[in-house]
Short mmCIF file of C-alpha atoms in Angstrom, two decimals:
data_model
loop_
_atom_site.label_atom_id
_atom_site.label_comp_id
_atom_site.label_asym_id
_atom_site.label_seq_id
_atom_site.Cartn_x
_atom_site.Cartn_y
_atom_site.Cartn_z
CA UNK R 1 84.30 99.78 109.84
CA UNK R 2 84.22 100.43 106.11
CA UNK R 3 82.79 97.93 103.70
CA UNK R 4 80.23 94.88 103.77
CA UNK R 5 79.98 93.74 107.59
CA UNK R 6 78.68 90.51 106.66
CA UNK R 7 79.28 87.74 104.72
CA UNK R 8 76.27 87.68 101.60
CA UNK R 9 74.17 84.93 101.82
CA UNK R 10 73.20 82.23 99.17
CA UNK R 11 69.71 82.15 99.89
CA UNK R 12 67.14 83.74 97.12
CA UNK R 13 65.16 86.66 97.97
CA UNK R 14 66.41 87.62 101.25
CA UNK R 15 67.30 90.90 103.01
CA UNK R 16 70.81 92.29 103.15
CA UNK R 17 72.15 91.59 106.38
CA UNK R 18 73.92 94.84 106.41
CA UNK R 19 70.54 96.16 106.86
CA UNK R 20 70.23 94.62 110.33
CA UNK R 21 72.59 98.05 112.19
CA UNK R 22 70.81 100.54 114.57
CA UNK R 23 68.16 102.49 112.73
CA UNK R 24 67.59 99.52 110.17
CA UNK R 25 65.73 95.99 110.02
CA UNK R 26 64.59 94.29 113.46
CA UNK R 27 65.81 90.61 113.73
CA UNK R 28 63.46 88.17 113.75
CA UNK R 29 63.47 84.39 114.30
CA UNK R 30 61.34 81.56 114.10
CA UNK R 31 59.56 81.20 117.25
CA UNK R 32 59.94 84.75 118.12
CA UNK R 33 56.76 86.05 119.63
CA UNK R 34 55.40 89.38 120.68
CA UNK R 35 52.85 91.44 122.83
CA UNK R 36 52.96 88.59 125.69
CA UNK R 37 53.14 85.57 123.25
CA UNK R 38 49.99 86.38 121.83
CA UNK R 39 51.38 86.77 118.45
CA UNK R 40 53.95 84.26 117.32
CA UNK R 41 56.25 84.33 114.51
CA UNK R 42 56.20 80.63 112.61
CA UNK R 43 57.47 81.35 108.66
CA UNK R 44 58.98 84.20 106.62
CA UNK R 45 56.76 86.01 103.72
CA UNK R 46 59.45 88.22 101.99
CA UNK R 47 60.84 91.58 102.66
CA UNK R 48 60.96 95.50 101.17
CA UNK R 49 62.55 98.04 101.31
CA UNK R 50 61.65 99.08 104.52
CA UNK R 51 60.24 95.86 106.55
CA UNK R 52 60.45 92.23 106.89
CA UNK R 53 57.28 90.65 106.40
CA UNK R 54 56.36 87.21 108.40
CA UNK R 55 53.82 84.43 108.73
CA UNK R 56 52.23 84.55 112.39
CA UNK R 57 50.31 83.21 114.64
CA UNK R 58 47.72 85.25 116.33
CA UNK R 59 46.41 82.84 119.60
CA UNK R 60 43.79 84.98 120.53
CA UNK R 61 41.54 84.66 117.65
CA UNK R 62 39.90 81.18 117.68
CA UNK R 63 41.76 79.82 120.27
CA UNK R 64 43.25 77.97 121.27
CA UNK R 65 44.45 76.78 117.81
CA UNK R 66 44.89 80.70 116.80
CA UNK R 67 44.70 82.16 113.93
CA UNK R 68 47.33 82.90 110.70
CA UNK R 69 48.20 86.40 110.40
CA UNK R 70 50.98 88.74 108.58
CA UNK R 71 53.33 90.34 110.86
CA UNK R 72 55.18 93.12 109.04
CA UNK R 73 58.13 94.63 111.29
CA UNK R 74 59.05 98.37 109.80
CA UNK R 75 62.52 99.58 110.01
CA UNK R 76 63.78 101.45 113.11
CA UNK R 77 63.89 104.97 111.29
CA UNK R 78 60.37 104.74 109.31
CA UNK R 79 58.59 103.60 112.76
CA UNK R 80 60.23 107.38 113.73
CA UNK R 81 57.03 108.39 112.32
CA UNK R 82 54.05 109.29 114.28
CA UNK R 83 50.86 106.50 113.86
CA UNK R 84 49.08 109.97 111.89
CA UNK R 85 52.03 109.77 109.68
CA UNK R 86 52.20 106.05 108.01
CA UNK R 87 49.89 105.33 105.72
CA UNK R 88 49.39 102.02 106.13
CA UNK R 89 47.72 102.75 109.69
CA UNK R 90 46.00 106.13 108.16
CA UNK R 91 44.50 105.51 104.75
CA UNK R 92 42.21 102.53 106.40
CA UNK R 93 41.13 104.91 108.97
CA UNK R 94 39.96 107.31 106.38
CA UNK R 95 38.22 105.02 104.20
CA UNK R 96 36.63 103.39 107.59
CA UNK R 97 35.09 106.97 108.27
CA UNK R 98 33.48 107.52 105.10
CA UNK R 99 32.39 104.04 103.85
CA UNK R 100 30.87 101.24 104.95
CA UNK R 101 33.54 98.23 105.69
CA UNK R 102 35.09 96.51 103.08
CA UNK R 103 36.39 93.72 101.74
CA UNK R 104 38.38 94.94 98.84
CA UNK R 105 40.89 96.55 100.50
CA UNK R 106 43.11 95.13 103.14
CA UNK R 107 43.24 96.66 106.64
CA UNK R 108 45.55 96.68 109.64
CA UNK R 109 44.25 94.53 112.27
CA UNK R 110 46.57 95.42 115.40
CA UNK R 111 49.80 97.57 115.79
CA UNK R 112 52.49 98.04 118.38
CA UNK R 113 55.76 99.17 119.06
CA UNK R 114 58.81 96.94 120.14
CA UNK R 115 62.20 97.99 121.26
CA UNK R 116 65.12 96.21 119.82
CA UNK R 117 69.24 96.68 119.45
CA UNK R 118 68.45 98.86 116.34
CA UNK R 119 66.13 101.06 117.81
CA UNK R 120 61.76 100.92 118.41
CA UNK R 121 60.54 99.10 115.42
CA UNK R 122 56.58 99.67 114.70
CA UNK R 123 54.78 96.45 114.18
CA UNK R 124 52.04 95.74 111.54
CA UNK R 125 49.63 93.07 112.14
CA UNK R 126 46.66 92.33 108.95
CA UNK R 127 45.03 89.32 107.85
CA UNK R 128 46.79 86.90 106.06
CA UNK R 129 46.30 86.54 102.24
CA UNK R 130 47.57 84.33 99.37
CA UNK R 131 49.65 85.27 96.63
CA UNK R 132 49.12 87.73 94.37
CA UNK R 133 47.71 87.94 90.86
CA UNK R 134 51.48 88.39 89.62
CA UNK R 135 52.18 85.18 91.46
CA UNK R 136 50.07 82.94 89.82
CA UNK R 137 50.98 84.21 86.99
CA UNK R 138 54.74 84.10 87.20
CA UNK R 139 55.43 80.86 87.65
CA UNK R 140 59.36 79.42 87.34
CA UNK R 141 59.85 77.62 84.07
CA UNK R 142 56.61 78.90 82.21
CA UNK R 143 56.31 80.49 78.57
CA UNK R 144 55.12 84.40 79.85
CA UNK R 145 51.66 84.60 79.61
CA UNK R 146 50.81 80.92 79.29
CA UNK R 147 49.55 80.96 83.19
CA UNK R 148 46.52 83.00 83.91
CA UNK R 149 42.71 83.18 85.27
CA UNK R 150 39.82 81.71 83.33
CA UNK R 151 38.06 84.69 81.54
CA UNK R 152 34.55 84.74 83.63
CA UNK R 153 37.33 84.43 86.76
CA UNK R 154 39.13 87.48 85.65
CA UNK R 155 36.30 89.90 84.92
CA UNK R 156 35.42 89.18 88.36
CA UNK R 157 39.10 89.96 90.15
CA UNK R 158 39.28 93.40 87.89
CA UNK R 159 35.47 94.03 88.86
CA UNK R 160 36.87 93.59 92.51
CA UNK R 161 40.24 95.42 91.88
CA UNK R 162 37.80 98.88 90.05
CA UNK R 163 35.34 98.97 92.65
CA UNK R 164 38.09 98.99 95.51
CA UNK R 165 39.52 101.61 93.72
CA UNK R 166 36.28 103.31 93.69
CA UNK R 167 36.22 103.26 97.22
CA UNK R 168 39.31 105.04 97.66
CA UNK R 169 38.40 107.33 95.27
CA UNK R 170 35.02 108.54 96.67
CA UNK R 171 37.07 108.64 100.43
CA UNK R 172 39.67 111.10 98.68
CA UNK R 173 42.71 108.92 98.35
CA UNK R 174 44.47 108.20 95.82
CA UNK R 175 46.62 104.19 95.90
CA UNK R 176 49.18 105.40 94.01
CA UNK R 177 50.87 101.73 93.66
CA UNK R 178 48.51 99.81 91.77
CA UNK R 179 49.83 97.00 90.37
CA UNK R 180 49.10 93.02 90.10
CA UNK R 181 51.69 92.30 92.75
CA UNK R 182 49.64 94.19 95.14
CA UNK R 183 46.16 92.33 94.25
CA UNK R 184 46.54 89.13 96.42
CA UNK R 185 43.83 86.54 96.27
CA UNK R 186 42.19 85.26 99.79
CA UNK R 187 43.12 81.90 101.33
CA UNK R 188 40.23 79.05 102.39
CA UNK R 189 39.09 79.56 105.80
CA UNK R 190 40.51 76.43 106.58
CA UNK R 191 44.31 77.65 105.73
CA UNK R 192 43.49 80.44 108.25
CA UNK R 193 43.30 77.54 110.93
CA UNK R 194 46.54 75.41 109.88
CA UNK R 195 48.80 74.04 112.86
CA UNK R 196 52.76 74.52 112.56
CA UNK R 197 52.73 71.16 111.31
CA UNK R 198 49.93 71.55 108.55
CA UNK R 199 51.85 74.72 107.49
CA UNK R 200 55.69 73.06 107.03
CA UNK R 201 53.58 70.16 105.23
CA UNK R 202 52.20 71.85 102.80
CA UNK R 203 54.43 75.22 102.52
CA UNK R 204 57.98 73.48 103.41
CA UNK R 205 60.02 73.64 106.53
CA UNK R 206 61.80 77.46 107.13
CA UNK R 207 65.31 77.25 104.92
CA UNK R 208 68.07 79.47 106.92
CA UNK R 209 71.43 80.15 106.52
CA UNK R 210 73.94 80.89 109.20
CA UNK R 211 74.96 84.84 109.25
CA UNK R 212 78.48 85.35 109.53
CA UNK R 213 80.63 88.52 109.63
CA UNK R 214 83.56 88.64 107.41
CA UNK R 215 86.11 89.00 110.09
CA UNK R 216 84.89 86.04 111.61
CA UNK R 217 84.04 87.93 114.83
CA UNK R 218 80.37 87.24 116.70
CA UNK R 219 77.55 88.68 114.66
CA UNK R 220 76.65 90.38 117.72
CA UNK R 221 73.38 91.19 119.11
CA UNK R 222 72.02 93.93 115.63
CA UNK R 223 71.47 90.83 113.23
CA UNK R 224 69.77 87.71 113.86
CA UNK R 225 71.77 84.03 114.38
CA UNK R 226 69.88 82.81 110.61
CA UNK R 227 68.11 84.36 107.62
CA UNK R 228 65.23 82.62 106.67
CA UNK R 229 64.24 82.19 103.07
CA UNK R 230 60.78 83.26 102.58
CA UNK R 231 58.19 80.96 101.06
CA UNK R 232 58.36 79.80 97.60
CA UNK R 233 55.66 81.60 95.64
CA UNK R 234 54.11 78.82 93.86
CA UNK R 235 53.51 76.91 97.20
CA UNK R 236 50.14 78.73 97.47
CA UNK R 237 48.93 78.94 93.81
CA UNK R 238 46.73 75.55 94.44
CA UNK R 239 43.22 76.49 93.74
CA UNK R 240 42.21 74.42 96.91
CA UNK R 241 43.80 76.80 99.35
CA UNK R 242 42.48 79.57 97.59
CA UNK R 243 39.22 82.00 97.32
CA UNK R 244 37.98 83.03 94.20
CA UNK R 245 38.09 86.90 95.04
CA UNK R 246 41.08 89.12 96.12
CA UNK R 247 41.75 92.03 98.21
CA UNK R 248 43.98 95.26 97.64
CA UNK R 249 47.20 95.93 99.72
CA UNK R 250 50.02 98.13 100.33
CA UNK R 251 48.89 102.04 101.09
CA UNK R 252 52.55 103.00 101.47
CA UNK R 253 52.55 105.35 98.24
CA UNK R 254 48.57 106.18 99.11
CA UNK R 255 47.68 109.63 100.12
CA UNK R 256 44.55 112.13 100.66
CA UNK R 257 43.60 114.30 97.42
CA UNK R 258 42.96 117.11 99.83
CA UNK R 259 47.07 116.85 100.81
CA UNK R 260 48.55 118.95 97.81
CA UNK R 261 48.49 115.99 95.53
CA UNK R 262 51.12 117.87 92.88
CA UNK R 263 53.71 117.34 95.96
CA UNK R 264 53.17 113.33 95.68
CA UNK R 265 55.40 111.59 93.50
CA UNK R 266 54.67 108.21 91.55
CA UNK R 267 56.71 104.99 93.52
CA UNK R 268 54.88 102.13 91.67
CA UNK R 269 57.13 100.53 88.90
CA UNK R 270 57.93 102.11 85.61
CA UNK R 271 55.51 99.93 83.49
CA UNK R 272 52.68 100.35 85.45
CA UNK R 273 53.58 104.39 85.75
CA UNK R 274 51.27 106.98 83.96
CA UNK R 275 52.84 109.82 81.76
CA UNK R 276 52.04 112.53 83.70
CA UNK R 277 54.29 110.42 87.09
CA UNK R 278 57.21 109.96 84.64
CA UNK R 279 57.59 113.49 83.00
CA UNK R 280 55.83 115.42 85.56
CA UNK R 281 56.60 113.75 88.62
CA UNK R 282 52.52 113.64 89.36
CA UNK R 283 50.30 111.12 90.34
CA UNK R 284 46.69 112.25 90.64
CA UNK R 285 43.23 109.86 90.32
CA UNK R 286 44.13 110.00 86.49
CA UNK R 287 46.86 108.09 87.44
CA UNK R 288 45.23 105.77 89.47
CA UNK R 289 43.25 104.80 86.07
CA UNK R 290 45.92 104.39 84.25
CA UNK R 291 47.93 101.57 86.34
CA UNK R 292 44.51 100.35 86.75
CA UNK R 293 44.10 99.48 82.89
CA UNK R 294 47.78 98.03 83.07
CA UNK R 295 46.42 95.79 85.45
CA UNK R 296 43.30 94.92 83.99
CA UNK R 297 45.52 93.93 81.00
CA UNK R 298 47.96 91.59 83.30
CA UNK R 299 45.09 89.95 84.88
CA UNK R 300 42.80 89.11 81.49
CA UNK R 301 45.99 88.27 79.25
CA UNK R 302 48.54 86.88 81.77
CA UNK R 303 51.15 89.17 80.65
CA UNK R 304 51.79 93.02 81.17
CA UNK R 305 50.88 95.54 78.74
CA UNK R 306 54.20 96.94 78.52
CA UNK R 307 57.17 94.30 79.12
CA UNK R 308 59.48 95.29 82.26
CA UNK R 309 62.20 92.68 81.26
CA UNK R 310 65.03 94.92 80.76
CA UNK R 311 64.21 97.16 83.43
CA UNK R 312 64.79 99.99 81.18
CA UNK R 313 62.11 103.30 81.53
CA UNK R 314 63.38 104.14 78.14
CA UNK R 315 62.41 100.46 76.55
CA UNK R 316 59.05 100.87 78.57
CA UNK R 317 58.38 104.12 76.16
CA UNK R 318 59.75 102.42 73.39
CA UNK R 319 56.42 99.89 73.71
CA UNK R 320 54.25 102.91 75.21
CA UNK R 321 54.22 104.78 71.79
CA UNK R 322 54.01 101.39 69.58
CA UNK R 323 50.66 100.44 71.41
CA UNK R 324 49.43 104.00 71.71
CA UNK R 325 50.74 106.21 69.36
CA UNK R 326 53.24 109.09 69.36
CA UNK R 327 52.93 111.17 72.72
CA UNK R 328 51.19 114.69 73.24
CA UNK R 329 53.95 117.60 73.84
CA UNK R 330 55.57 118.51 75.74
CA UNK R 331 56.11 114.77 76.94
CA UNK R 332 57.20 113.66 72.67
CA UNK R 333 60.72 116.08 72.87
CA UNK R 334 61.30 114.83 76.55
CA UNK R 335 61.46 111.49 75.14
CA UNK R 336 65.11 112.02 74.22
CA UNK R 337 65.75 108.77 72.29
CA UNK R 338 62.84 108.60 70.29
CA UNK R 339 64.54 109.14 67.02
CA UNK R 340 66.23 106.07 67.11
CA UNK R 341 62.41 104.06 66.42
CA UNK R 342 60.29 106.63 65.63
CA UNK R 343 59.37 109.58 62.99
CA UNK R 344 59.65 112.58 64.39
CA UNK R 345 56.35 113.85 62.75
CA UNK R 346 54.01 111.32 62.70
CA UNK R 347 55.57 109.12 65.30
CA UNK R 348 55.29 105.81 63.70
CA UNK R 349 58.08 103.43 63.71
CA UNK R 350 60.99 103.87 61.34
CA UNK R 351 61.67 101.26 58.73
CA UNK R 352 64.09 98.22 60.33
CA UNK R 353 66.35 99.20 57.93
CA UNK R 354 66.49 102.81 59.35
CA UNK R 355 66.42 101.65 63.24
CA UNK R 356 69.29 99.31 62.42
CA UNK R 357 71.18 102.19 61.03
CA UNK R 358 70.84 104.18 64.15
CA UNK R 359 72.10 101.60 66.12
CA UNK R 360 68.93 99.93 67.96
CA UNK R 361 69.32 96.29 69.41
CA UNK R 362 64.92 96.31 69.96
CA UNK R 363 63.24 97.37 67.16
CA UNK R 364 60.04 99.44 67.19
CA UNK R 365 56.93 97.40 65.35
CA UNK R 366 53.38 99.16 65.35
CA UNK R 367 51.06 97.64 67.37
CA UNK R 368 47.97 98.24 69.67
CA UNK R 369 46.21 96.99 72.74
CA UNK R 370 43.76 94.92 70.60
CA UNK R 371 46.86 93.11 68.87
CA UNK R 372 48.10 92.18 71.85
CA UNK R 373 44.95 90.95 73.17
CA UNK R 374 44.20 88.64 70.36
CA UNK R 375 48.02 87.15 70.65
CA UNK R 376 46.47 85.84 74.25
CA UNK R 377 46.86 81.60 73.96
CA UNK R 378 49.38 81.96 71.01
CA UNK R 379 52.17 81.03 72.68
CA UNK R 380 50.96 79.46 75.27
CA UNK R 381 53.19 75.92 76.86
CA UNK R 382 51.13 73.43 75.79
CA UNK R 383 52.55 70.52 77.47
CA UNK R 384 51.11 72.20 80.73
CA UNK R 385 47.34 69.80 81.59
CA UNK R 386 44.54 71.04 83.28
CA UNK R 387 45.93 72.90 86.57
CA UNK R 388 42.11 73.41 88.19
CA UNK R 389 39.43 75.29 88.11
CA UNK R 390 40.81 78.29 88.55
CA UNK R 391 42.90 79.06 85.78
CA UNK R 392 42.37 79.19 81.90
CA UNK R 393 43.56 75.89 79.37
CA UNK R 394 46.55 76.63 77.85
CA UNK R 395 46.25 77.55 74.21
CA UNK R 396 42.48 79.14 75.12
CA UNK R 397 42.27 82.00 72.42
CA UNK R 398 40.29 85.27 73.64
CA UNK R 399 36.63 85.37 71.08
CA UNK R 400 36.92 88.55 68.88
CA UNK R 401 33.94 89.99 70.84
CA UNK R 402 36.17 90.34 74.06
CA UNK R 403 39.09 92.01 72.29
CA UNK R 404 37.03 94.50 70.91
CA UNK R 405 35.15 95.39 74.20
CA UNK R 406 38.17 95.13 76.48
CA UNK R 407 40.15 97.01 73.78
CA UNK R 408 37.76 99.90 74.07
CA UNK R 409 37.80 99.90 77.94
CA UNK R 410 41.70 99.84 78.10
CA UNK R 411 41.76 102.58 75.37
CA UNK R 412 39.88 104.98 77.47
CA UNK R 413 41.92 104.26 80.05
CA UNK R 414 45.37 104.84 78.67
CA UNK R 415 44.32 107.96 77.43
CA UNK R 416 48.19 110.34 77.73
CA UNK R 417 46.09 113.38 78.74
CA UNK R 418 44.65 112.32 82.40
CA UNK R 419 41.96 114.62 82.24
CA UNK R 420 41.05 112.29 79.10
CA UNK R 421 40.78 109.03 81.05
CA UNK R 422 37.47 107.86 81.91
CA UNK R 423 36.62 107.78 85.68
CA UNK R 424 36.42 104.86 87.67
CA UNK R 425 32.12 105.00 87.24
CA UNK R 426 32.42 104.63 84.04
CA UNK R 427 35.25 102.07 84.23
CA UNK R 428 32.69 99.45 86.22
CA UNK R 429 29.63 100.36 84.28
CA UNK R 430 31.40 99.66 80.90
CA UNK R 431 29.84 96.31 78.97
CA UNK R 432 33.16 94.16 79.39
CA UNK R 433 32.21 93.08 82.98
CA UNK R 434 28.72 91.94 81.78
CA UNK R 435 29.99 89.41 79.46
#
């Protein structure tokens, strides 16, 4: 059969249901449950590229109420891979045999394999966190930036976020996805231990849609009978249910130094991505640093560094060179459409009147990291009250004494050259955490 199998659903955020064909997607349900029913499946997370990702049940840990878990089920053709072979499973293992245990990065509790109609699926089972710093941050109806951490919170999260990264580092691994969607805060003990009930009370009852084939034929036994809408973000942004630390995820672009590291290529998303990833198709520990200072940004101001709006790698350059200045070559003639914003000399912004001539919707206006770090509270939605201790009063300005010490930290972290970037020492010893 040619063309869409299935009819597309209306839900938000859900997996293509053409993805559910031999070699693809698992289907799961509600109520599912695995390895003898020890592990049932009671609410949907989200989905990637390659998994779906559930809320679980696991009833041998502090029975016999059990215990809430995440359940990620891998596609049928990436759980092809040997256990050696996914980094998920391996990068823990490594760090495990060179550092004491931690709680900064997140580990895989169980796995097992599970055949299905499309094939043996590997299963994933780690400890359930909350949402992640990106999150609480992005929050449906909100001025950009007007949501985020109080400032003695947020030193403390990018302490936590550097010195996991340290850890890596010292093992010989480089993340290679670090980004504020991947920094998830820790739940209260006491969400750990929620009944079904507690859960659909305070999360909301699974939403699912029927999946039907275009033809109007049975779905048959590849796809599951419903999708299921995963839970809303903002459901677990309440302070209550949350700890005030966080814990790194997601090894699946993560690899040993030791492994040929000019064969790895960058996967985390374009504004988060250093130079050397987008020209060179590199990502070293230098490049580790350098997502690390985007995200040090995100979590202190409440908005990226480098807006991601339009999606556009070119528009993410664009705001690279305003806040940092004209790139080293060769990386300043790769940049193709430079000369519609910039000199080609000096690499400062053109006059308006010059950009409009050459065309340009987004205009190029100087700036720098410590101009964007004093516009922090500017624009913040003021009709927004106090929404608890753990997050900042709208309007709350950032005191000229933090823009100038987390300006210099950020600016030796965005170095262009990698071999310019500070290390991650230096990035935890540096005066802005001591505040």
């Amino acid at each position: 059969m040619t063309g869409p199998h299935f009819i597309p659903s209306r839900l938000d955020n859900v997996e293509d249901a053409q993805e559910y064909r031999p070699g693809g997607l698992h289907p799961i349900s509600i109520g599912d449950t695995f390895v003898g029913g020890r592990y049932k499946v009671i609410h949907k997370l989200g989905h990637g590229g390659s998994s779906t990702v559930w809320m679980a049940r696991d009833h041998l840990q502090d029975a016999p109420k059990g215990r809430v878990v995440t359940l990620k089920a891998l596609r049928a053709d990436v759980s092809s891979k040997a256990a050696s072979d996914i980094p998920e499973l391996i990068i823990p293992r490594l760090l495990a045999a060179v550092l004491p245990p931690s709680g900064d990065l997140q580990t895989i509790q169980d796995h097992f394999l599970v055949d299905g109609p499309n094939g043996t699926h590997r299963i994933l089972i780690s400890p359930f966190a909350g949402p992640s710093i990106l999150a609480m941050y992005d929050s449906p109806g909100r001025v950009s930036g007007s949501r985020r951490l109080r400032a003695t919170l947020a030193r403390r999260v990018a302490r936590q976020t550097a010195t996991a990264v340290r850890h890596m580092h010292r093992a010989g691994i480089v993340h290679g996805d670090l980004t504020t969607s991947n920094i998830l805060f820790r739940v209260a003990d006491h969400v750990l231990k929620w009944s079904d009930a507690e859960i659909y009370a305070q999360l909301g009852s699974p939403e699912t849609e029927t999946v039907r084939t275009r033809s109007g034929a049975p779905v048959g036994p590849h796809a599951p009978a419903e999708l299921v809408a995963p839970i809303e973000n903002s459901t677990l942004t309440d302070s209550s249910l949350l700890q005030e630390s966080v814990v790194i995820i997601d090894f699946g672009q993560s690899y040993a130094i030791a492994d040929s590291p000019s064969n790895h290529q960058s996967g985390t998303v374009i504004h988060y991505q250093s130079p050397e990833a987008r020209f060179e198709r590199r990502a070293e520990v230098e490049a580790d640093i350098w997502s690390l200072g985007c995200a040090i940004f995100e979590i202190r101001a409440g908005f990226p560094l480098f807006e991601p709006f339009l999606g556009s790698d070119v528009d993410i350059l664009r705001q690279t060179v305003e806040t940092l200045g004209k790139l080293p070559s060769p990386w300043w003639d790769s940049f193709e459409e430079r000369t519609a914003w910039f000199d080609d000399q000096s690499g400062e912004p053109k006059s308006l009147e010059e950009q409009e001539r050459a065309g340009s919707l987004l205009k190029a206006v100087r700036s720098s990291i410590r101009e964007k770090l004093r516009t922090v509270g500017v624009d913040d939605d003021l009709s927004y009250g106090d929404e608890g201790p753990m997050m900042e009063k709208c309007g709350t300005r950032m005191r000229e004494e933090e823009v100038e010490l987390l300006g210099d930290l950020l600016e030796k972290m965005l170095k262009y050259r990698p071999q310019e970037r500070i290390g991650v020492g230096e990035v935890l010893e540096h005066p802005w955490f001591k505040m």
